[in-house]
PDB file of C-alpha atoms in Angstrom:
ATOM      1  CA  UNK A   8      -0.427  -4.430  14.492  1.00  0.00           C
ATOM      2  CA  UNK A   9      -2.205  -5.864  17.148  1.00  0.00           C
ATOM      3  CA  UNK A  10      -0.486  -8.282  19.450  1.00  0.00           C
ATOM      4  CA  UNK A  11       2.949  -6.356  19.227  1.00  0.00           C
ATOM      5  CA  UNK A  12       4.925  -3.909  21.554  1.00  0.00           C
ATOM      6  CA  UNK A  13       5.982  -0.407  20.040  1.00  0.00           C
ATOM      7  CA  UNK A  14       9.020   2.100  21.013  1.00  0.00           C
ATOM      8  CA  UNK A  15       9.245   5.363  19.423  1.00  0.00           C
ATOM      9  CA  UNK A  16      13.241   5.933  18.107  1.00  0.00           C
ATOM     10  CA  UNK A  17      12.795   9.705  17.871  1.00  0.00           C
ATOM     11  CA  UNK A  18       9.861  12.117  16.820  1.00  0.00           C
ATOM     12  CA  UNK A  19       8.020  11.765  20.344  1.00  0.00           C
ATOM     13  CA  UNK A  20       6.536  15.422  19.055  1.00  0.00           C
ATOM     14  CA  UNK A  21       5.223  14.033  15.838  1.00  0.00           C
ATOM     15  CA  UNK A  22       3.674  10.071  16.587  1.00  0.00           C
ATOM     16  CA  UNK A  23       1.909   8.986  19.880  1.00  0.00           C
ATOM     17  CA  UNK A  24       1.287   5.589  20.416  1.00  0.00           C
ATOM     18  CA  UNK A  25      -1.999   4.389  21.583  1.00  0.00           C
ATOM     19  CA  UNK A  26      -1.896   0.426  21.987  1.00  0.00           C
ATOM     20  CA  UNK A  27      -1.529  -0.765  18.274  1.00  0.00           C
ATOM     21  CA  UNK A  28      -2.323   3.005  16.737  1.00  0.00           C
ATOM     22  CA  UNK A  29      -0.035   5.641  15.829  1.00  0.00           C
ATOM     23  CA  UNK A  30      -1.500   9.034  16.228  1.00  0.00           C
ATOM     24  CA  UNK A  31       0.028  11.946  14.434  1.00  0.00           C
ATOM     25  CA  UNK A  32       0.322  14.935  16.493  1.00  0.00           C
ATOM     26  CA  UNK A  33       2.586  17.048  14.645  1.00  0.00           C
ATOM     27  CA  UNK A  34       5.082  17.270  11.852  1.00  0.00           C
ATOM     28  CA  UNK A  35       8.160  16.068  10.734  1.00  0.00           C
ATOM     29  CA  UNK A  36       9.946  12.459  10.205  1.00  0.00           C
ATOM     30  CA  UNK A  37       9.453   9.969  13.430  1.00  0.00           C
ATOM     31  CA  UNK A  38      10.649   6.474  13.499  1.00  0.00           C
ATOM     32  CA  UNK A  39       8.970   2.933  15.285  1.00  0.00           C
ATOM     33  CA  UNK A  40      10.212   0.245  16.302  1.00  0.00           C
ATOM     34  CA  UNK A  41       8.214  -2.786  16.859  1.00  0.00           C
ATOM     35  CA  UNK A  42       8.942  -5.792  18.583  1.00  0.00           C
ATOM     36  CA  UNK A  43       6.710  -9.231  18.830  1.00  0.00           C
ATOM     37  CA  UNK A  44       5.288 -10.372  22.170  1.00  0.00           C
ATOM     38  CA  UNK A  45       8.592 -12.543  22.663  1.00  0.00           C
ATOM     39  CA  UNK A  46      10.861  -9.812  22.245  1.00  0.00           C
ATOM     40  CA  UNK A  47      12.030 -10.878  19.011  1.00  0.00           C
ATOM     41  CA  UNK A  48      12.104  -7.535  16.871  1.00  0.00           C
ATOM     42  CA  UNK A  49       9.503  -6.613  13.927  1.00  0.00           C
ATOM     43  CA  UNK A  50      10.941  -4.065  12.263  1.00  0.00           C
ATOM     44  CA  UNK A  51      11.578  -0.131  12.548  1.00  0.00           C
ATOM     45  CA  UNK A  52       9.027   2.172  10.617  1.00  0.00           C
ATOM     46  CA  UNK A  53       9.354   5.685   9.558  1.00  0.00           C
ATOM     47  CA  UNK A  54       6.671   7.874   9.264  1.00  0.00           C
ATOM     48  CA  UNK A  55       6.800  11.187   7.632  1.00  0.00           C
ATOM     49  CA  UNK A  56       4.021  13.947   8.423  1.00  0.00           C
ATOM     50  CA  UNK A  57       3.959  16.598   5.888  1.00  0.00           C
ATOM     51  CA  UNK A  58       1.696  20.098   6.168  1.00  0.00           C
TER      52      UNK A  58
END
């Protein structure tokens, strides 16, 4: 989502964030936040890796 700011919740060992990319790196359940340029929040999104 271009344009917006990310945070990652928890699962630092499973997502990495690369401007408006995840990445997964691992596995396991992770969780996003994103937030609009203004601050005003986006939404929280949960990604789960799986072998």
């Amino acid at each position: 989502m271009e344009g917006s700011n990310w945070m990652i919740l928890y699962g630092s060992d499973v997502v990495e964030l690369h401007d408006y990319k995840a990445k997964m790196i691992g596995y396991g359940t992770a969780q996003v936040e994103a937030f609009k340029s203004n601050g005003d929040k986006l939404g929280v999104y949960t990604f789960k890796v799986r072998r």
